């Protein structure tokens, strides 16, 4: 998965419902059961704040962690 600043900015323009759907899909695609976490509005807001302040190095680590987790789940 590639996360660049432009893609991140597009994600952050989504409303909470849309962003939650993207996060849920990413979790499911990486082998995490979305039912195992109950994401609410404040969780989405916290994720949005964390992503908006993420550095390029942070984005790279997030992508790497996602890929590692995805490989372990297969």
N, CA, C and O atoms as a Maestro MAE file, in Angstrom:
{
 s_m_m2io_version
 :::
 2.0.0
}

f_m_ct {
 s_m_title
 :::
 protein
 m_atom[296] {
  # First column is atom index #
  i_m_mmod_type
  r_m_x_coord
  r_m_y_coord
  r_m_z_coord
  i_m_residue_number
  s_m_chain_name
  s_m_pdb_residue_name
  s_m_pdb_atom_name
  i_m_atomic_number
  :::
  1 25 0.851 -1.171 0.000 1 A "UNK " " N  " 7
  2 3 0.000 0.000 0.000 1 A "UNK " " CA " 6
  3 2 0.892 1.228 0.000 1 A "UNK " " C  " 6
  4 15 1.855 1.316 0.763 1 A "UNK " " O  " 8
  5 25 0.567 2.149 -0.845 2 A "UNK " " N  " 7
  6 3 1.317 3.400 -0.964 2 A "UNK " " CA " 6
  7 2 0.478 4.524 -0.361 2 A "UNK " " C  " 6
  8 15 -0.677 4.723 -0.735 2 A "UNK " " O  " 8
  9 25 1.066 5.239 0.558 3 A "UNK " " N  " 7
  10 3 0.377 6.401 1.129 3 A "UNK " " CA " 6
  11 2 1.256 7.610 0.865 3 A "UNK " " C  " 6
  12 15 2.365 7.708 1.389 3 A "UNK " " O  " 8
  13 25 0.763 8.517 0.063 4 A "UNK " " N  " 7
  14 3 1.503 9.755 -0.153 4 A "UNK " " CA " 6
  15 2 0.682 10.912 0.409 4 A "UNK " " C  " 6
  16 15 -0.491 10.752 0.745 4 A "UNK " " O  " 8
  17 25 1.302 12.050 0.503 5 A "UNK " " N  " 7
  18 3 0.651 13.213 1.104 5 A "UNK " " CA " 6
  19 2 -0.633 13.587 0.369 5 A "UNK " " C  " 6
  20 15 -1.628 13.936 1.004 5 A "UNK " " O  " 8
  21 25 -0.621 13.517 -0.958 6 A "UNK " " N  " 7
  22 3 -1.802 13.880 -1.741 6 A "UNK " " CA " 6
  23 2 -2.969 12.925 -1.459 6 A "UNK " " C  " 6
  24 15 -4.108 13.363 -1.299 6 A "UNK " " O  " 8
  25 25 -2.680 11.623 -1.400 7 A "UNK " " N  " 7
  26 3 -3.727 10.640 -1.091 7 A "UNK " " CA " 6
  27 2 -4.273 10.858 0.310 7 A "UNK " " C  " 6
  28 15 -5.478 10.760 0.543 7 A "UNK " " O  " 8
  29 25 -3.378 11.152 1.236 8 A "UNK " " N  " 7
  30 3 -3.801 11.403 2.608 8 A "UNK " " CA " 6
  31 2 -4.715 12.624 2.678 8 A "UNK " " C  " 6
  32 15 -5.735 12.603 3.367 8 A "UNK " " O  " 8
  33 25 -4.351 13.673 1.973 9 A "UNK " " N  " 7
  34 3 -5.184 14.876 1.978 9 A "UNK " " CA " 6
  35 2 -6.578 14.581 1.421 9 A "UNK " " C  " 6
  36 15 -7.572 15.110 1.918 9 A "UNK " " O  " 8
  37 25 -6.649 13.739 0.395 10 A "UNK " " N  " 7
  38 3 -7.962 13.359 -0.161 10 A "UNK " " CA " 6
  39 2 -8.761 12.570 0.865 10 A "UNK " " C  " 6
  40 15 -9.965 12.782 1.012 10 A "UNK " " O  " 8
  41 25 -8.093 11.650 1.584 11 A "UNK " " N  " 7
  42 3 -8.788 10.882 2.624 11 A "UNK " " CA " 6
  43 2 -9.357 11.803 3.697 11 A "UNK " " C  " 6
  44 15 -10.474 11.606 4.177 11 A "UNK " " O  " 8
  45 25 -8.583 12.796 4.058 12 A "UNK " " N  " 7
  46 3 -9.008 13.688 5.134 12 A "UNK " " CA " 6
  47 2 -10.167 14.594 4.738 12 A "UNK " " C  " 6
  48 15 -10.799 15.197 5.605 12 A "UNK " " O  " 8
  49 25 -10.457 14.701 3.434 13 A "UNK " " N  " 7
  50 3 -11.609 15.505 3.005 13 A "UNK " " CA " 6
  51 2 -12.913 14.709 3.085 13 A "UNK " " C  " 6
  52 15 -13.995 15.281 2.958 13 A "UNK " " O  " 8
  53 25 -12.817 13.400 3.295 14 A "UNK " " N  " 7
  54 3 -14.011 12.575 3.409 14 A "UNK " " CA " 6
  55 2 -14.759 12.913 4.692 14 A "UNK " " C  " 6
  56 15 -14.159 13.332 5.682 14 A "UNK " " O  " 8
  57 25 -16.071 12.728 4.664 15 A "UNK " " N  " 7
  58 3 -16.815 12.926 5.904 15 A "UNK " " CA " 6
  59 2 -16.561 11.718 6.819 15 A "UNK " " C  " 6
  60 15 -15.955 10.735 6.392 15 A "UNK " " O  " 8
  61 25 -17.021 11.790 8.071 16 A "UNK " " N  " 7
  62 3 -16.725 10.738 9.045 16 A "UNK " " CA " 6
  63 2 -17.218 9.364 8.592 16 A "UNK " " C  " 6
  64 15 -16.524 8.362 8.764 16 A "UNK " " O  " 8
  65 25 -18.403 9.323 8.022 17 A "UNK " " N  " 7
  66 3 -18.966 8.043 7.574 17 A "UNK " " CA " 6
  67 2 -18.101 7.435 6.477 17 A "UNK " " C  " 6
  68 15 -17.818 6.237 6.492 17 A "UNK " " O  " 8
  69 25 -17.685 8.262 5.532 18 A "UNK " " N  " 7
  70 3 -16.859 7.778 4.420 18 A "UNK " " CA " 6
  71 2 -15.477 7.336 4.914 18 A "UNK " " C  " 6
  72 15 -14.967 6.297 4.495 18 A "UNK " " O  " 8
  73 25 -14.879 8.125 5.800 19 A "UNK " " N  " 7
  74 3 -13.564 7.770 6.327 19 A "UNK " " CA " 6
  75 2 -13.643 6.470 7.133 19 A "UNK " " C  " 6
  76 15 -12.751 5.627 7.048 19 A "UNK " " O  " 8
  77 25 -14.700 6.317 7.901 20 A "UNK " " N  " 7
  78 3 -14.899 5.080 8.663 20 A "UNK " " CA " 6
  79 2 -15.005 3.888 7.718 20 A "UNK " " C  " 6
  80 15 -14.458 2.822 8.001 20 A "UNK " " O  " 8
  81 25 -15.699 4.058 6.607 21 A "UNK " " N  " 7
  82 3 -15.841 2.974 5.626 21 A "UNK " " CA " 6
  83 2 -14.488 2.598 5.021 21 A "UNK " " C  " 6
  84 15 -14.199 1.418 4.827 21 A "UNK " " O  " 8
  85 25 -13.667 3.595 4.726 22 A "UNK " " N  " 7
  86 3 -12.330 3.324 4.175 22 A "UNK " " CA " 6
  87 2 -11.482 2.581 5.204 22 A "UNK " " C  " 6
  88 15 -10.814 1.603 4.869 22 A "UNK " " O  " 8
  89 25 -11.507 3.037 6.443 23 A "UNK " " N  " 7
  90 3 -10.729 2.394 7.504 23 A "UNK " " CA " 6
  91 2 -11.194 0.954 7.704 23 A "UNK " " C  " 6
  92 15 -10.377 0.045 7.851 23 A "UNK " " O  " 8
  93 25 -12.495 0.755 7.708 24 A "UNK " " N  " 7
  94 3 -13.050 -0.594 7.870 24 A "UNK " " CA " 6
  95 2 -12.615 -1.502 6.733 24 A "UNK " " C  " 6
  96 15 -12.260 -2.658 6.965 24 A "UNK " " O  " 8
  97 25 -12.637 -0.996 5.511 25 A "UNK " " N  " 7
  98 3 -12.218 -1.791 4.355 25 A "UNK " " CA " 6
  99 2 -10.737 -2.136 4.435 25 A "UNK " " C  " 6
  100 15 -10.347 -3.272 4.166 25 A "UNK " " O  " 8
  101 25 -9.912 -1.158 4.805 26 A "UNK " " N  " 7
  102 3 -8.477 -1.416 4.946 26 A "UNK " " CA " 6
  103 2 -8.212 -2.475 6.016 26 A "UNK " " C  " 6
  104 15 -7.359 -3.345 5.842 26 A "UNK " " O  " 8
  105 25 -8.945 -2.393 7.113 27 A "UNK " " N  " 7
  106 3 -8.791 -3.391 8.174 27 A "UNK " " CA " 6
  107 2 -9.172 -4.773 7.661 27 A "UNK " " C  " 6
  108 15 -8.441 -5.740 7.878 27 A "UNK " " O  " 8
  109 25 -10.304 -4.872 6.986 28 A "UNK " " N  " 7
  110 3 -10.760 -6.158 6.456 28 A "UNK " " CA " 6
  111 2 -9.784 -6.707 5.424 28 A "UNK " " C  " 6
  112 15 -9.498 -7.905 5.410 28 A "UNK " " O  " 8
  113 25 -9.275 -5.838 4.563 29 A "UNK " " N  " 7
  114 3 -8.313 -6.263 3.536 29 A "UNK " " CA " 6
  115 2 -7.012 -6.777 4.139 29 A "UNK " " C  " 6
  116 15 -6.328 -7.606 3.539 29 A "UNK " " O  " 8
  117 25 -6.671 -6.284 5.323 30 A "UNK " " N  " 7
  118 3 -5.430 -6.727 5.953 30 A "UNK " " CA " 6
  119 2 -5.648 -7.904 6.892 30 A "UNK " " C  " 6
  120 15 -4.718 -8.343 7.568 30 A "UNK " " O  " 8
  121 25 -6.877 -8.415 6.935 31 A "UNK " " N  " 7
  122 3 -7.155 -9.599 7.731 31 A "UNK " " CA " 6
  123 2 -7.688 -9.322 9.119 31 A "UNK " " C  " 6
  124 15 -7.823 -10.244 9.923 31 A "UNK " " O  " 8
  125 25 -7.991 -8.084 9.413 32 A "UNK " " N  " 7
  126 3 -8.552 -7.728 10.718 32 A "UNK " " CA " 6
  127 2 -10.072 -7.752 10.611 32 A "UNK " " C  " 6
  128 15 -10.643 -7.156 9.698 32 A "UNK " " O  " 8
  129 25 -10.713 -8.425 11.524 33 A "UNK " " N  " 7
  130 3 -12.170 -8.486 11.525 33 A "UNK " " CA " 6
  131 2 -12.719 -7.145 11.999 33 A "UNK " " C  " 6
  132 15 -12.536 -6.781 13.160 33 A "UNK " " O  " 8
  133 25 -13.394 -6.401 11.111 34 A "UNK " " N  " 7
  134 3 -13.921 -5.090 11.514 34 A "UNK " " CA " 6
  135 2 -14.866 -5.166 12.712 34 A "UNK " " C  " 6
  136 15 -15.025 -4.182 13.434 34 A "UNK " " O  " 8
  137 25 -15.489 -6.313 12.928 35 A "UNK " " N  " 7
  138 3 -16.384 -6.458 14.070 35 A "UNK " " CA " 6
  139 2 -15.610 -6.507 15.388 35 A "UNK " " C  " 6
  140 15 -16.189 -6.346 16.462 35 A "UNK " " O  " 8
  141 25 -14.284 -6.731 15.297 36 A "UNK " " N  " 7
  142 3 -13.478 -6.819 16.517 36 A "UNK " " CA " 6
  143 2 -13.218 -5.457 17.142 36 A "UNK " " C  " 6
  144 15 -12.759 -5.374 18.282 36 A "UNK " " O  " 8
  145 25 -13.502 -4.410 16.419 37 A "UNK " " N  " 7
  146 3 -13.401 -3.077 17.004 37 A "UNK " " CA " 6
  147 2 -14.674 -2.319 16.678 37 A "UNK " " C  " 6
  148 15 -15.215 -2.416 15.577 37 A "UNK " " O  " 8
  149 25 -15.135 -1.570 17.650 38 A "UNK " " N  " 7
  150 3 -16.372 -0.813 17.495 38 A "UNK " " CA " 6
  151 2 -15.988 0.655 17.369 38 A "UNK " " C  " 6
  152 15 -15.879 1.369 18.366 38 A "UNK " " O  " 8
  153 25 -15.786 1.095 16.141 39 A "UNK " " N  " 7
  154 3 -15.330 2.454 15.889 39 A "UNK " " CA " 6
  155 2 -16.511 3.420 15.968 39 A "UNK " " C  " 6
  156 15 -17.538 3.234 15.315 39 A "UNK " " O  " 8
  157 25 -16.335 4.453 16.785 40 A "UNK " " N  " 7
  158 3 -17.388 5.468 16.882 40 A "UNK " " CA " 6
  159 2 -16.870 6.802 16.349 40 A "UNK " " C  " 6
  160 15 -15.741 6.890 15.867 40 A "UNK " " O  " 8
  161 25 -17.686 7.816 16.437 41 A "UNK " " N  " 7
  162 3 -17.347 9.122 15.881 41 A "UNK " " CA " 6
  163 2 -16.090 9.709 16.506 41 A "UNK " " C  " 6
  164 15 -15.270 10.301 15.805 41 A "UNK " " O  " 8
  165 25 -15.930 9.552 17.809 42 A "UNK " " N  " 7
  166 3 -14.732 10.111 18.445 42 A "UNK " " CA " 6
  167 2 -13.477 9.364 18.006 42 A "UNK " " C  " 6
  168 15 -12.401 9.957 17.927 42 A "UNK " " O  " 8
  169 25 -13.605 8.055 17.717 43 A "UNK " " N  " 7
  170 3 -12.468 7.295 17.196 43 A "UNK " " CA " 6
  171 2 -12.070 7.805 15.815 43 A "UNK " " C  " 6
  172 15 -10.887 7.981 15.525 43 A "UNK " " O  " 8
  173 25 -13.063 8.038 14.974 44 A "UNK " " N  " 7
  174 3 -12.790 8.551 13.628 44 A "UNK " " CA " 6
  175 2 -12.132 9.920 13.725 44 A "UNK " " C  " 6
  176 15 -11.203 10.220 12.974 44 A "UNK " " O  " 8
  177 25 -12.607 10.745 14.641 45 A "UNK " " N  " 7
  178 3 -12.023 12.076 14.829 45 A "UNK " " CA " 6
  179 2 -10.573 11.970 15.308 45 A "UNK " " C  " 6
  180 15 -9.720 12.735 14.858 45 A "UNK " " O  " 8
  181 25 -10.290 11.048 16.199 46 A "UNK " " N  " 7
  182 3 -8.919 10.842 16.684 46 A "UNK " " CA " 6
  183 2 -8.009 10.364 15.565 46 A "UNK " " C  " 6
  184 15 -6.871 10.819 15.452 46 A "UNK " " O  " 8
  185 25 -8.500 9.457 14.742 47 A "UNK " " N  " 7
  186 3 -7.727 8.958 13.611 47 A "UNK " " CA " 6
  187 2 -7.465 10.091 12.624 47 A "UNK " " C  " 6
  188 15 -6.355 10.231 12.111 47 A "UNK " " O  " 8
  189 25 -8.482 10.890 12.364 48 A "UNK " " N  " 7
  190 3 -8.336 12.026 11.451 48 A "UNK " " CA " 6
  191 2 -7.257 12.995 11.953 48 A "UNK " " C  " 6
  192 15 -6.418 13.450 11.177 48 A "UNK " " O  " 8
  193 25 -7.285 13.305 13.254 49 A "UNK " " N  " 7
  194 3 -6.284 14.216 13.833 49 A "UNK " " CA " 6
  195 2 -4.882 13.614 13.736 49 A "UNK " " C  " 6
  196 15 -3.926 14.314 13.403 49 A "UNK " " O  " 8
  197 25 -4.760 12.326 14.026 50 A "UNK " " N  " 7
  198 3 -3.446 11.680 13.962 50 A "UNK " " CA " 6
  199 2 -2.916 11.677 12.533 50 A "UNK " " C  " 6
  200 15 -1.739 11.954 12.305 50 A "UNK " " O  " 8
  201 25 -3.773 11.369 11.581 51 A "UNK " " N  " 7
  202 3 -3.339 11.343 10.184 51 A "UNK " " CA " 6
  203 2 -2.981 12.734 9.682 51 A "UNK " " C  " 6
  204 15 -2.042 12.893 8.902 51 A "UNK " " O  " 8
  205 25 -3.720 13.731 10.123 52 A "UNK " " N  " 7
  206 3 -3.457 15.086 9.632 52 A "UNK " " CA " 6
  207 2 -2.118 15.623 10.125 52 A "UNK " " C  " 6
  208 15 -1.534 16.509 9.501 52 A "UNK " " O  " 8
  209 25 -1.636 15.094 11.230 53 A "UNK " " N  " 7
  210 3 -0.352 15.562 11.754 53 A "UNK " " CA " 6
  211 2 0.790 14.585 11.467 53 A "UNK " " C  " 6
  212 15 1.905 14.779 11.950 53 A "UNK " " O  " 8
  213 25 0.518 13.545 10.689 54 A "UNK " " N  " 7
  214 3 1.538 12.535 10.390 54 A "UNK " " CA " 6
  215 2 2.601 13.092 9.443 54 A "UNK " " C  " 6
  216 15 2.295 13.792 8.478 54 A "UNK " " O  " 8
  217 25 3.842 12.765 9.744 55 A "UNK " " N  " 7
  218 3 4.951 13.156 8.863 55 A "UNK " " CA " 6
  219 2 5.061 12.137 7.724 55 A "UNK " " C  " 6
  220 15 4.414 11.091 7.748 55 A "UNK " " O  " 8
  221 25 5.876 12.454 6.746 56 A "UNK " " N  " 7
  222 3 6.098 11.504 5.657 56 A "UNK " " CA " 6
  223 2 6.704 10.202 6.188 56 A "UNK " " C  " 6
  224 15 6.384 9.119 5.699 56 A "UNK " " O  " 8
  225 25 7.573 10.314 7.182 57 A "UNK " " N  " 7
  226 3 8.166 9.114 7.797 57 A "UNK " " CA " 6
  227 2 7.083 8.295 8.501 57 A "UNK " " C  " 6
  228 15 7.092 7.066 8.432 57 A "UNK " " O  " 8
  229 25 6.156 8.967 9.175 58 A "UNK " " N  " 7
  230 3 5.040 8.272 9.820 58 A "UNK " " CA " 6
  231 2 4.204 7.525 8.788 58 A "UNK " " C  " 6
  232 15 3.830 6.372 9.002 58 A "UNK " " O  " 8
  233 25 3.914 8.182 7.675 59 A "UNK " " N  " 7
  234 3 3.114 7.556 6.622 59 A "UNK " " CA " 6
  235 2 3.816 6.320 6.072 59 A "UNK " " C  " 6
  236 15 3.176 5.306 5.793 59 A "UNK " " O  " 8
  237 25 5.114 6.410 5.921 60 A "UNK " " N  " 7
  238 3 5.897 5.277 5.435 60 A "UNK " " CA " 6
  239 2 5.829 4.117 6.421 60 A "UNK " " C  " 6
  240 15 5.672 2.966 6.014 60 A "UNK " " O  " 8
  241 25 5.947 4.410 7.713 61 A "UNK " " N  " 7
  242 3 5.861 3.356 8.741 61 A "UNK " " CA " 6
  243 2 4.469 2.740 8.778 61 A "UNK " " C  " 6
  244 15 4.335 1.527 8.939 61 A "UNK " " O  " 8
  245 25 3.443 3.551 8.632 62 A "UNK " " N  " 7
  246 3 2.072 3.035 8.617 62 A "UNK " " CA " 6
  247 2 1.890 2.065 7.455 62 A "UNK " " C  " 6
  248 15 1.334 0.980 7.628 62 A "UNK " " O  " 8
  249 25 2.354 2.452 6.283 63 A "UNK " " N  " 7
  250 3 2.235 1.594 5.106 63 A "UNK " " CA " 6
  251 2 3.004 0.293 5.304 63 A "UNK " " C  " 6
  252 15 2.525 -0.778 4.933 63 A "UNK " " O  " 8
  253 25 4.195 0.387 5.889 64 A "UNK " " N  " 7
  254 3 5.010 -0.809 6.133 64 A "UNK " " CA " 6
  255 2 4.320 -1.741 7.132 64 A "UNK " " C  " 6
  256 15 4.286 -2.954 6.927 64 A "UNK " " O  " 8
  257 25 3.776 -1.182 8.203 65 A "UNK " " N  " 7
  258 3 3.075 -1.983 9.199 65 A "UNK " " CA " 6
  259 2 1.845 -2.652 8.588 65 A "UNK " " C  " 6
  260 15 1.563 -3.815 8.879 65 A "UNK " " O  " 8
  261 25 1.124 -1.936 7.756 66 A "UNK " " N  " 7
  262 3 -0.050 -2.478 7.074 66 A "UNK " " CA " 6
  263 2 0.344 -3.690 6.233 66 A "UNK " " C  " 6
  264 15 -0.307 -4.733 6.298 66 A "UNK " " O  " 8
  265 25 1.406 -3.554 5.450 67 A "UNK " " N  " 7
  266 3 1.849 -4.647 4.580 67 A "UNK " " CA " 6
  267 2 2.321 -5.845 5.393 67 A "UNK " " C  " 6
  268 15 2.028 -6.986 5.035 67 A "UNK " " O  " 8
  269 25 3.045 -5.605 6.478 68 A "UNK " " N  " 7
  270 3 3.504 -6.701 7.331 68 A "UNK " " CA " 6
  271 2 2.335 -7.441 7.938 68 A "UNK " " C  " 6
  272 15 2.318 -8.671 7.961 68 A "UNK " " O  " 8
  273 25 1.360 -6.704 8.427 69 A "UNK " " N  " 7
  274 3 0.174 -7.331 9.038 69 A "UNK " " CA " 6
  275 2 -0.604 -8.106 7.986 69 A "UNK " " C  " 6
  276 15 -1.088 -9.204 8.261 69 A "UNK " " O  " 8
  277 25 -0.727 -7.562 6.811 70 A "UNK " " N  " 7
  278 3 -1.460 -8.226 5.739 70 A "UNK " " CA " 6
  279 2 -0.810 -9.553 5.382 70 A "UNK " " C  " 6
  280 15 -1.505 -10.545 5.162 70 A "UNK " " O  " 8
  281 25 0.535 -9.583 5.323 71 A "UNK " " N  " 7
  282 3 1.259 -10.828 5.016 71 A "UNK " " CA " 6
  283 2 1.074 -11.857 6.115 71 A "UNK " " C  " 6
  284 15 0.932 -13.045 5.822 71 A "UNK " " O  " 8
  285 25 1.071 -11.432 7.382 72 A "UNK " " N  " 7
  286 3 0.896 -12.368 8.494 72 A "UNK " " CA " 6
  287 2 -0.483 -12.995 8.503 72 A "UNK " " C  " 6
  288 15 -0.633 -14.137 8.937 72 A "UNK " " O  " 8
  289 25 -1.490 -12.280 8.037 73 A "UNK " " N  " 7
  290 3 -2.866 -12.748 8.089 73 A "UNK " " CA " 6
  291 2 -3.200 -13.735 6.980 73 A "UNK " " C  " 6
  292 15 -4.224 -14.415 7.041 73 A "UNK " " O  " 8
  293 25 -2.335 -13.820 5.957 74 A "UNK " " N  " 7
  294 3 -2.630 -14.707 4.819 74 A "UNK " " CA " 6
  295 2 -2.339 -16.135 5.143 74 A "UNK " " C  " 6
  296 15 -2.531 -17.011 4.300 74 A "UNK " " O  " 8
  :::
 }
 m_bond[295] {
  # First column is bond index #
  i_m_from
  i_m_to
  i_m_order
  :::
  1 1 2 1
  2 2 3 1
  3 3 4 2
  4 3 5 1
  5 5 6 1
  6 6 7 1
  7 7 8 2
  8 7 9 1
  9 9 10 1
  10 10 11 1
  11 11 12 2
  12 11 13 1
  13 13 14 1
  14 14 15 1
  15 15 16 2
  16 15 17 1
  17 17 18 1
  18 18 19 1
  19 19 20 2
  20 19 21 1
  21 21 22 1
  22 22 23 1
  23 23 24 2
  24 23 25 1
  25 25 26 1
  26 26 27 1
  27 27 28 2
  28 27 29 1
  29 29 30 1
  30 30 31 1
  31 31 32 2
  32 31 33 1
  33 33 34 1
  34 34 35 1
  35 35 36 2
  36 35 37 1
  37 37 38 1
  38 38 39 1
  39 39 40 2
  40 39 41 1
  41 41 42 1
  42 42 43 1
  43 43 44 2
  44 43 45 1
  45 45 46 1
  46 46 47 1
  47 47 48 2
  48 47 49 1
  49 49 50 1
  50 50 51 1
  51 51 52 2
  52 51 53 1
  53 53 54 1
  54 54 55 1
  55 55 56 2
  56 55 57 1
  57 57 58 1
  58 58 59 1
  59 59 60 2
  60 59 61 1
  61 61 62 1
  62 62 63 1
  63 63 64 2
  64 63 65 1
  65 65 66 1
  66 66 67 1
  67 67 68 2
  68 67 69 1
  69 69 70 1
  70 70 71 1
  71 71 72 2
  72 71 73 1
  73 73 74 1
  74 74 75 1
  75 75 76 2
  76 75 77 1
  77 77 78 1
  78 78 79 1
  79 79 80 2
  80 79 81 1
  81 81 82 1
  82 82 83 1
  83 83 84 2
  84 83 85 1
  85 85 86 1
  86 86 87 1
  87 87 88 2
  88 87 89 1
  89 89 90 1
  90 90 91 1
  91 91 92 2
  92 91 93 1
  93 93 94 1
  94 94 95 1
  95 95 96 2
  96 95 97 1
  97 97 98 1
  98 98 99 1
  99 99 100 2
  100 99 101 1
  101 101 102 1
  102 102 103 1
  103 103 104 2
  104 103 105 1
  105 105 106 1
  106 106 107 1
  107 107 108 2
  108 107 109 1
  109 109 110 1
  110 110 111 1
  111 111 112 2
  112 111 113 1
  113 113 114 1
  114 114 115 1
  115 115 116 2
  116 115 117 1
  117 117 118 1
  118 118 119 1
  119 119 120 2
  120 119 121 1
  121 121 122 1
  122 122 123 1
  123 123 124 2
  124 123 125 1
  125 125 126 1
  126 126 127 1
  127 127 128 2
  128 127 129 1
  129 129 130 1
  130 130 131 1
  131 131 132 2
  132 131 133 1
  133 133 134 1
  134 134 135 1
  135 135 136 2
  136 135 137 1
  137 137 138 1
  138 138 139 1
  139 139 140 2
  140 139 141 1
  141 141 142 1
  142 142 143 1
  143 143 144 2
  144 143 145 1
  145 145 146 1
  146 146 147 1
  147 147 148 2
  148 147 149 1
  149 149 150 1
  150 150 151 1
  151 151 152 2
  152 151 153 1
  153 153 154 1
  154 154 155 1
  155 155 156 2
  156 155 157 1
  157 157 158 1
  158 158 159 1
  159 159 160 2
  160 159 161 1
  161 161 162 1
  162 162 163 1
  163 163 164 2
  164 163 165 1
  165 165 166 1
  166 166 167 1
  167 167 168 2
  168 167 169 1
  169 169 170 1
  170 170 171 1
  171 171 172 2
  172 171 173 1
  173 173 174 1
  174 174 175 1
  175 175 176 2
  176 175 177 1
  177 177 178 1
  178 178 179 1
  179 179 180 2
  180 179 181 1
  181 181 182 1
  182 182 183 1
  183 183 184 2
  184 183 185 1
  185 185 186 1
  186 186 187 1
  187 187 188 2
  188 187 189 1
  189 189 190 1
  190 190 191 1
  191 191 192 2
  192 191 193 1
  193 193 194 1
  194 194 195 1
  195 195 196 2
  196 195 197 1
  197 197 198 1
  198 198 199 1
  199 199 200 2
  200 199 201 1
  201 201 202 1
  202 202 203 1
  203 203 204 2
  204 203 205 1
  205 205 206 1
  206 206 207 1
  207 207 208 2
  208 207 209 1
  209 209 210 1
  210 210 211 1
  211 211 212 2
  212 211 213 1
  213 213 214 1
  214 214 215 1
  215 215 216 2
  216 215 217 1
  217 217 218 1
  218 218 219 1
  219 219 220 2
  220 219 221 1
  221 221 222 1
  222 222 223 1
  223 223 224 2
  224 223 225 1
  225 225 226 1
  226 226 227 1
  227 227 228 2
  228 227 229 1
  229 229 230 1
  230 230 231 1
  231 231 232 2
  232 231 233 1
  233 233 234 1
  234 234 235 1
  235 235 236 2
  236 235 237 1
  237 237 238 1
  238 238 239 1
  239 239 240 2
  240 239 241 1
  241 241 242 1
  242 242 243 1
  243 243 244 2
  244 243 245 1
  245 245 246 1
  246 246 247 1
  247 247 248 2
  248 247 249 1
  249 249 250 1
  250 250 251 1
  251 251 252 2
  252 251 253 1
  253 253 254 1
  254 254 255 1
  255 255 256 2
  256 255 257 1
  257 257 258 1
  258 258 259 1
  259 259 260 2
  260 259 261 1
  261 261 262 1
  262 262 263 1
  263 263 264 2
  264 263 265 1
  265 265 266 1
  266 266 267 1
  267 267 268 2
  268 267 269 1
  269 269 270 1
  270 270 271 1
  271 271 272 2
  272 271 273 1
  273 273 274 1
  274 274 275 1
  275 275 276 2
  276 275 277 1
  277 277 278 1
  278 278 279 1
  279 279 280 2
  280 279 281 1
  281 281 282 1
  282 282 283 1
  283 283 284 2
  284 283 285 1
  285 285 286 1
  286 286 287 1
  287 287 288 2
  288 287 289 1
  289 289 290 1
  290 290 291 1
  291 291 292 2
  292 291 293 1
  293 293 294 1
  294 294 295 1
  295 295 296 2
  :::
 }
}
